[in-house]
Coordinates of C-alpha atoms in Angstrom, one line a residue:
X1040 CA 27.5 35.0 -11.6
X1041 CA 26.6 31.1 -12.7
X1042 CA 23.1 30.6 -13.1
X1043 CA 20.7 28.1 -11.7
X1044 CA 21.0 24.6 -13.8
X1045 CA 18.1 23.7 -15.8
X1046 CA 15.1 22.2 -13.6
X1047 CA 16.5 23.1 -10.7
X1048 CA 14.7 26.1 -8.3
X1049 CA 16.4 27.3 -4.9
X1050 CA 13.9 30.4 -5.1
X1051 CA 11.2 30.7 -2.2
X1052 CA 8.6 28.9 -4.6
X1053 CA 10.7 25.4 -3.8
X1054 CA 11.3 26.2 0.0
X1055 CA 7.8 26.2 0.2
X1056 CA 7.2 23.3 -2.5
X1057 CA 9.7 21.6 0.8
X1058 CA 8.0 22.7 3.4
X1059 CA 4.6 21.3 1.9
X1060 CA 6.6 18.2 2.2
X1061 CA 7.7 17.6 5.0
X1062 CA 4.1 18.8 6.7
X1063 CA 3.2 15.4 4.9
X1064 CA 5.8 13.7 5.8
X1065 CA 5.5 14.6 9.8
X1066 CA 1.4 14.3 9.9
X1067 CA 1.6 11.1 8.1
X1068 CA 3.7 9.8 10.8
X1069 CA 1.7 10.9 13.7
X1070 CA -1.0 9.6 11.5
X1071 CA -0.1 6.0 12.3
X1072 CA -0.2 7.1 15.9
X1073 CA 0.7 9.0 18.9
X1074 CA 4.6 10.3 19.0
X1075 CA 7.2 12.6 20.6
X1076 CA 8.9 15.2 18.7
X1077 CA 11.8 12.6 19.2
X1078 CA 10.5 10.2 17.4
X1079 CA 8.7 11.8 14.3
X1080 CA 12.3 12.7 13.5
X1081 CA 14.1 9.9 13.8
X1082 CA 11.3 8.2 11.5
X1083 CA 11.6 11.2 9.6
X1084 CA 15.3 11.7 8.9
X1085 CA 14.8 15.5 9.6
X1086 CA 15.7 17.6 12.4
X1087 CA 14.4 18.0 16.1
X1088 CA 14.1 21.8 15.5
X1089 CA 12.7 21.4 12.0
X1090 CA 10.1 18.9 13.4
X1091 CA 8.7 21.5 16.5
X1092 CA 8.3 24.1 13.6
X1093 CA 6.5 21.9 11.7
X1094 CA 4.7 20.3 15.3
X1095 CA 3.7 23.5 16.1
X1096 CA 2.5 24.8 12.3
X1097 CA 0.1 21.7 12.7
X1098 CA -1.0 22.7 16.0
X1099 CA -2.3 26.7 14.8
X1100 CA -3.7 24.3 11.6
X1101 CA -5.9 22.7 14.1
X1102 CA -4.4 19.1 12.6
X1103 CA -2.2 17.8 15.7
X1104 CA -2.7 18.5 19.3
X1105 CA -0.4 17.5 22.3
X1106 CA -1.6 14.0 24.0
X1107 CA 0.1 14.4 26.9
X1108 CA 3.8 12.9 28.5
X1109 CA 4.8 9.6 25.1
X1110 CA 5.5 6.0 26.0
X1111 CA 8.8 5.6 28.0
X1112 CA 11.6 4.9 25.0
X1113 CA 13.9 3.3 27.9
X1114 CA 16.4 6.0 26.9
X1115 CA 17.8 8.4 29.9
X1116 CA 15.8 11.1 30.8
X1117 CA 12.2 12.4 31.1
X1118 CA 9.9 11.5 27.7
X1119 CA 8.6 13.8 25.3
X1120 CA 5.0 14.9 24.7
X1121 CA 2.8 12.9 22.5
X1122 CA 1.5 14.8 19.5
X1123 CA -1.5 13.0 17.6
X1124 CA -4.1 13.9 15.3
X1125 CA -6.7 16.6 16.7
X1126 CA -10.4 15.0 16.4
X1127 CA -11.7 18.3 16.5
X1128 CA -9.5 19.5 13.0
X1129 CA -11.1 19.6 10.7
X1130 CA -13.5 16.5 9.1
X1131 CA -14.1 14.3 6.0
X1132 CA -17.3 14.3 4.8
X1133 CA -19.1 11.7 2.5
X1134 CA -22.7 11.7 0.8
X1135 CA -24.4 9.2 -1.3
X1136 CA -26.9 9.2 -3.1
X1137 CA -28.6 5.3 -4.1
X1138 CA -31.3 4.3 -5.6
X1139 CA -33.9 4.1 -2.6
X1140 CA -31.6 6.2 -0.1
X1141 CA -29.4 9.4 0.3
X1142 CA -26.6 8.3 3.3
X1143 CA -24.3 11.4 4.8
X1144 CA -21.1 10.3 7.0
X1145 CA -18.5 12.7 8.8
X1146 CA -15.3 11.3 10.1
X1147 CA -13.2 12.8 12.6
X1148 CA -9.0 13.1 11.5
X1149 CA -8.5 9.7 13.5
X1150 CA -11.0 8.2 11.1
X1151 CA -13.9 8.6 14.2
X1152 CA -17.3 8.7 12.7
X1153 CA -18.9 11.7 14.5
X1154 CA -22.4 11.6 12.5
X1155 CA -24.1 9.3 10.0
X1156 CA -27.5 9.8 8.8
X1157 CA -29.2 7.5 6.3
X1158 CA -32.7 8.8 4.3
X1159 CA -34.9 6.3 2.5
X1160 CA -36.3 8.5 -0.4
X1161 CA -36.5 6.8 -4.0
X1162 CA -34.4 8.5 -5.8
X1163 CA -35.0 6.6 -9.6
X1164 CA -36.4 9.1 -12.2
X1165 CA -36.3 12.1 -9.8
X1166 CA -34.7 15.2 -10.9
X1167 CA -31.3 15.1 -9.4
X1168 CA -31.6 19.2 -8.4
X1169 CA -35.4 17.9 -6.3
X1170 CA -32.7 15.1 -5.1
X1171 CA -29.6 17.4 -4.2
X1172 CA -32.0 19.6 -2.4
X1173 CA -33.1 16.7 0.5
X1174 CA -28.9 15.4 0.0
X1175 CA -28.2 19.3 1.0
X1176 CA -30.7 18.8 3.9
X1177 CA -28.7 15.8 5.2
X1178 CA -25.3 17.2 4.4
X1179 CA -26.3 19.7 7.2
X1180 CA -27.7 18.2 9.0
X1181 CA -25.2 15.4 10.0
X1182 CA -22.5 18.4 9.7
X1183 CA -23.9 20.2 13.0
X1184 CA -24.3 17.2 14.7
X1185 CA -20.6 16.3 13.8
X1186 CA -19.3 19.9 15.6
X1187 CA -16.4 19.6 12.9
X1188 CA -15.6 21.5 10.3
X1189 CA -15.7 19.4 6.8
X1190 CA -11.9 19.7 4.6
X1191 CA -14.0 18.5 1.7
X1192 CA -16.7 16.3 -0.2
X1193 CA -17.0 12.7 -1.0
X1194 CA -20.1 11.8 -2.8
X1195 CA -20.5 8.2 -3.7
X1196 CA -23.0 7.5 -7.0
X1197 CA -24.2 4.5 -8.6
X1198 CA -22.7 5.4 -12.4
X1199 CA -20.5 5.8 -14.2
X1200 CA -18.3 9.3 -13.2
X1201 CA -16.5 11.1 -15.5
X1202 CA -13.6 14.7 -15.1
X1203 CA -15.2 17.1 -12.9
X1204 CA -17.9 15.0 -11.4
X1205 CA -19.9 14.4 -14.2
X1206 CA -21.8 11.4 -14.4
X1207 CA -22.2 9.9 -17.4
X1208 CA -24.4 7.8 -17.0
X1209 CA -26.6 6.1 -14.0
X1210 CA -28.8 3.1 -15.6
X1211 CA -30.4 2.8 -12.4
X1212 CA -31.2 6.3 -11.2
X1213 CA -32.0 7.4 -15.0
X1214 CA -29.6 10.2 -15.3
X1215 CA -27.2 10.8 -17.8
X1216 CA -24.6 13.7 -18.6
X1217 CA -25.4 15.1 -15.1
X1218 CA -22.4 17.8 -13.8
X1219 CA -23.3 16.2 -9.6
X1220 CA -20.3 19.0 -8.3
X1221 CA -22.3 21.7 -9.7
X1222 CA -25.8 20.6 -8.7
X1223 CA -25.0 19.7 -5.5
X1224 CA -23.3 23.8 -4.6
X1225 CA -27.3 25.5 -5.4
X1226 CA -28.0 22.8 -2.9
X1227 CA -25.5 23.8 -0.6
X1228 CA -25.4 27.3 -0.7
X1229 CA -29.0 27.9 0.9
X1230 CA -28.6 26.3 3.9
X1231 CA -26.8 29.8 4.0
X1232 CA -26.0 30.0 7.7
X1233 CA -28.1 27.6 9.2
X1234 CA -27.1 24.8 11.4
X1235 CA -24.5 23.0 9.5
X1236 CA -24.5 25.5 6.6
X1237 CA -21.8 28.3 6.8
X1238 CA -19.3 27.6 3.9
X1239 CA -20.5 24.3 3.0
X1240 CA -20.9 25.3 -1.3
X1241 CA -17.3 26.4 -1.3
X1242 CA -15.9 22.7 -0.4
X1243 CA -14.1 20.9 -2.9
X1244 CA -16.5 18.4 -3.9
X1245 CA -15.5 15.1 -5.8
X1246 CA -17.8 12.7 -7.3
X1247 CA -16.9 9.0 -7.6
X1248 CA -18.5 5.2 -8.2
X1249 CA -19.7 3.5 -5.2
X1250 CA -18.5 0.4 -5.9
X1251 CA -15.1 2.1 -6.0
X1252 CA -14.8 4.1 -2.9
X1253 CA -16.1 0.5 -1.3
X1254 CA -13.5 -1.5 -2.6
X1255 CA -11.1 2.0 -1.1
X1256 CA -13.0 1.2 2.4
X1257 CA -12.1 -2.1 2.5
X1258 CA -8.6 -1.4 1.5
X1259 CA -8.6 1.0 3.9
X1260 CA -10.2 -0.3 7.2
X1261 CA -11.1 -3.9 6.4
X1262 CA -7.3 -4.6 6.4
X1263 CA -8.3 -6.0 2.9
X1264 CA -5.3 -7.5 0.8
X1265 CA -3.3 -5.2 -2.0
X1266 CA -4.5 -7.1 -4.4
X1267 CA -8.3 -8.4 -4.4
X1268 CA -11.6 -8.0 -6.4
X1269 CA -14.5 -6.4 -4.6
X1270 CA -18.1 -6.6 -5.7
X1271 CA -21.1 -5.4 -4.5
X1272 CA -24.7 -4.4 -5.2
X1273 CA -27.6 -2.4 -3.7
X1274 CA -30.0 -2.2 -7.1
X1275 CA -27.5 -3.7 -9.5
X1276 CA -23.8 -4.5 -9.4
X1277 CA -20.6 -3.2 -8.9
X1278 CA -17.0 -4.2 -8.5
X1279 CA -13.6 -2.4 -7.7
X1280 CA -10.2 -4.3 -8.3
X1281 CA -8.3 -3.0 -6.3
X1282 CA -4.0 -3.6 -7.6
X1283 CA -1.0 -3.1 -5.2
X1284 CA -3.6 -1.7 -3.0
X1285 CA -4.3 1.7 -5.1
X1286 CA -7.6 1.8 -7.0
X1287 CA -7.7 0.7 -11.3
X1288 CA -9.5 2.9 -13.0
X1289 CA -8.1 1.8 -16.2
X1290 CA -8.5 4.3 -18.8
X1291 CA -11.1 6.1 -18.8
X1292 CA -12.4 5.5 -15.2
X1293 CA -14.6 2.9 -15.9
X1294 CA -12.6 -0.4 -14.6
X1295 CA -14.7 -2.5 -12.3
X1296 CA -18.3 -2.8 -14.2
X1297 CA -18.6 -6.4 -13.2
X1298 CA -22.9 -5.9 -13.4
X1299 CA -22.6 -5.4 -16.9
X1300 CA -20.4 -8.7 -18.2
X1301 CA -22.1 -11.1 -20.0
X1302 CA -22.7 -14.2 -18.1
X1303 CA -25.6 -15.8 -20.1
X1304 CA -24.6 -13.7 -23.8
X1305 CA -28.2 -14.6 -25.4
X1306 CA -29.8 -13.6 -22.2
X1307 CA -32.5 -11.2 -21.0
X1308 CA -32.1 -8.1 -21.9
X1309 CA -30.5 -5.1 -19.8
X1310 CA -31.1 -1.5 -19.5
X1311 CA -27.5 -0.7 -20.5
X1312 CA -28.1 -2.2 -24.1
X1313 CA -26.6 -5.7 -24.4
X1314 CA -28.0 -9.2 -23.0
X1315 CA -27.0 -11.8 -20.5
X1316 CA -25.6 -9.4 -17.9
X1317 CA -24.6 -9.9 -14.5
X1318 CA -27.2 -7.8 -13.1
X1319 CA -30.3 -9.2 -14.8
X1320 CA -28.9 -12.2 -13.0
X1321 CA -28.1 -11.3 -9.5
X1322 CA -29.3 -7.2 -9.4
X1323 CA -32.0 -5.9 -6.6
X1324 CA -35.4 -6.9 -9.2
X1325 CA -34.2 -10.1 -10.6
X1326 CA -33.5 -11.9 -7.4
X1327 CA -36.3 -10.7 -6.3
X1328 CA -38.7 -11.6 -9.7
X1329 CA -37.2 -15.0 -8.6
X1330 CA -37.7 -14.9 -5.6
X1331 CA -41.9 -13.6 -6.2
X1332 CA -40.7 -10.7 -4.0
X1333 CA -41.5 -8.2 -7.2
X1334 CA -43.0 -5.3 -6.0
X1335 CA -43.3 -5.5 -2.4
X1336 CA -42.5 -2.7 -0.2
X1337 CA -39.2 -2.4 1.9
X1338 CA -35.2 -2.9 1.3
X1339 CA -34.9 -5.7 -1.0
X1340 CA -32.0 -7.2 0.9
X1341 CA -33.2 -7.1 4.2
X1342 CA -36.7 -8.9 2.7
X1343 CA -34.6 -11.5 0.6
X1344 CA -32.1 -12.3 4.5
X1345 CA -35.7 -12.8 6.3
X1346 CA -36.9 -14.7 4.2
X1347 CA -34.2 -16.4 3.7
X1348 CA -33.2 -16.9 7.2
X1349 CA -36.9 -18.6 8.0
X1350 CA -36.3 -21.3 5.0
X1351 CA -38.4 -19.6 2.4
X1352 CA -37.2 -21.9 -0.2
X1353 CA -37.7 -19.1 -3.2
X1354 CA -35.9 -16.4 -1.7
X1355 CA -33.1 -19.2 -1.4
X1356 CA -33.1 -21.0 -5.1
X1357 CA -33.2 -17.2 -6.3
X1358 CA -30.2 -16.7 -4.3
X1359 CA -28.4 -19.6 -5.3
X1360 CA -29.2 -18.8 -8.7
X1361 CA -27.9 -15.1 -7.9
X1362 CA -24.8 -16.7 -6.7
X1363 CA -23.9 -18.9 -9.2
X1364 CA -24.1 -15.9 -11.7
X1365 CA -22.3 -13.9 -9.3
X1366 CA -19.7 -17.0 -9.5
X1367 CA -19.9 -16.9 -13.1
X1368 CA -18.5 -13.3 -14.2
X1369 CA -16.1 -14.0 -10.6
X1370 CA -13.9 -16.6 -12.1
X1371 CA -13.4 -14.6 -15.4
X1372 CA -12.2 -11.8 -13.3
X1373 CA -10.1 -13.8 -11.0
X1374 CA -8.9 -16.0 -14.8
X1375 CA -8.0 -12.4 -16.2
X1376 CA -6.7 -11.0 -13.3
X1377 CA -5.4 -13.2 -10.4
X1378 CA -6.8 -11.1 -6.9
X1379 CA -5.3 -12.2 -3.6
X1380 CA -9.7 -12.1 -2.9
X1381 CA -12.4 -11.9 -3.9
X1382 CA -14.6 -9.9 -1.5
X1383 CA -18.3 -9.5 -1.0
X1384 CA -19.4 -6.1 -0.1
X1385 CA -22.8 -3.9 -0.2
X1386 CA -25.7 -5.7 -0.1
X1387 CA -24.4 -8.7 -1.3
X1388 CA -22.7 -9.1 2.9
X1389 CA -25.5 -10.0 4.4
X1390 CA -26.8 -11.6 1.5
X1391 CA -24.0 -13.6 1.7
X1392 CA -24.9 -16.8 3.4
X1393 CA -26.5 -17.9 0.4
X1394 CA -24.6 -16.6 -2.1
X1395 CA -21.3 -18.1 -1.0
X1396 CA -22.1 -21.7 -1.6
X1397 CA -23.1 -21.7 -5.9
X1398 CA -19.9 -18.5 -6.3
X1399 CA -17.6 -21.0 -4.7
X1400 CA -18.9 -24.2 -7.1
X1401 CA -18.4 -22.0 -9.4
X1402 CA -15.6 -20.6 -8.6
X1403 CA -13.9 -23.9 -8.5
X1404 CA -15.1 -25.7 -11.5
X1405 CA -13.5 -22.4 -13.9
X1406 CA -10.4 -21.7 -11.9
X1407 CA -8.9 -24.6 -13.8
X1408 CA -5.4 -23.1 -14.5
X1409 CA -4.3 -22.2 -11.2
X1410 CA -5.0 -23.8 -7.7
X1411 CA -8.4 -22.1 -5.8
X1412 CA -8.9 -22.4 -2.2
X1413 CA -12.6 -21.0 -0.9
X1414 CA -11.1 -19.2 1.7
X1415 CA -9.9 -16.4 -1.1
X1416 CA -14.0 -15.8 -1.2
X1417 CA -14.7 -13.6 1.7
X1418 CA -17.0 -11.1 3.1
X1419 CA -16.6 -7.5 3.9
X1420 CA -17.2 -7.2 7.4
X1421 CA -18.0 -3.3 6.9
X1422 CA -21.1 -3.8 4.2
X1423 CA -23.4 -1.6 3.0
X1424 CA -21.5 1.1 5.0
X1425 CA -18.0 0.7 2.6
X1426 CA -19.1 3.1 0.4
X1427 CA -20.1 6.1 2.8
X1428 CA -17.4 5.5 5.1
X1429 CA -14.9 5.2 1.8
X1430 CA -15.6 8.8 1.0
X1431 CA -15.3 10.1 4.4
X1432 CA -12.6 8.7 5.6
X1433 CA -10.5 9.4 1.9
X1434 CA -11.2 13.2 2.5
X1435 CA -9.5 12.7 5.6
X1436 CA -6.3 10.8 4.4
X1437 CA -5.9 13.5 1.6
X1438 CA -6.1 15.6 4.2
X1439 CA -3.2 13.8 5.3
X1440 CA -0.7 13.0 2.4
X1441 CA -1.1 17.0 1.5
X1442 CA -1.5 19.2 4.7
X1443 CA -0.3 22.5 3.4
X1444 CA -3.4 24.0 1.9
X1445 CA -5.1 24.3 5.7
X1446 CA -1.7 24.6 7.3
X1447 CA -0.3 27.8 5.3
X1448 CA 2.4 25.0 3.7

């Protein structure tokens, strides 16, 4: 008997792998909009019998529902039944730790927001376990409100994230080498069987930088181009580089640390230990100090926007200075990467009216080796919601990309 060729497997394992791939293929087509079984077959190249079998498996798993008659195709005969993503199926759970807030979002398979929680919380210098306990309670509230069963959780944080959910450094939180995924599980376990608590400790947990998730949300939900630089701010300054529609992470996952690009090399000392970093001229503390608003209570973005909108000259001058620093840093990135756009997100989105003029002047003066048009500097419509939306929607996209674990494939 002739053996199998090297590298070719035709037994049950390869058949299971093929079925898992076909489940993803079918669900990916349905995710683009309701389709009849015949339309799914035409789009995938699978037989109608295969599509019907796969669809039943996805329906049984709660991922797909029959929505009623499909749109007329112009062909003879009754239209088939349209298949769509199940809005009551597994959901995506996103959570966020900011320097001054905690957030949680639950979205359904169609990307609809089913629960949103944001709570002010002074997290700088607090013990991670205490922050995780507060975050877990917020997670429980949001999951209970959503009525959905999350399939995973992604946590957005303002810092450098390594493998296995390790937050290697978050200067604005005062944290270093914190295993966030491991820290969160005991807090979720303490929710027990209360509202939103059942089974959350067993969820897969991913951790990522908040700017990365904001940039991905811009691509997925903001109809951004395939190549752009996303720049955002909360307490610090972050960025994400998207190339070919995918996040550019770099060799160790640290790409996008625009806040620590020097804009004045002999300038102010930064918390990172270097001098003249962008964050020292365009971050929260720097802009509030320049505006004469340091130490005032409340959200810094709201405070600056209200003062600048009312004509407060120190606030406007501080934002113009921040815009100039941002323009210098962005110009270097544009000359290096040639993105189609530079997108302002996070807190910068609301402050854009006072940041953009100086940014445009610096970009026009410094991007000289190639044409630069001011319309390539844009503002995110997601604003400060981007990182949390990116965290939750990323879980849903992972389900669609590989429904096998949930569908028994």
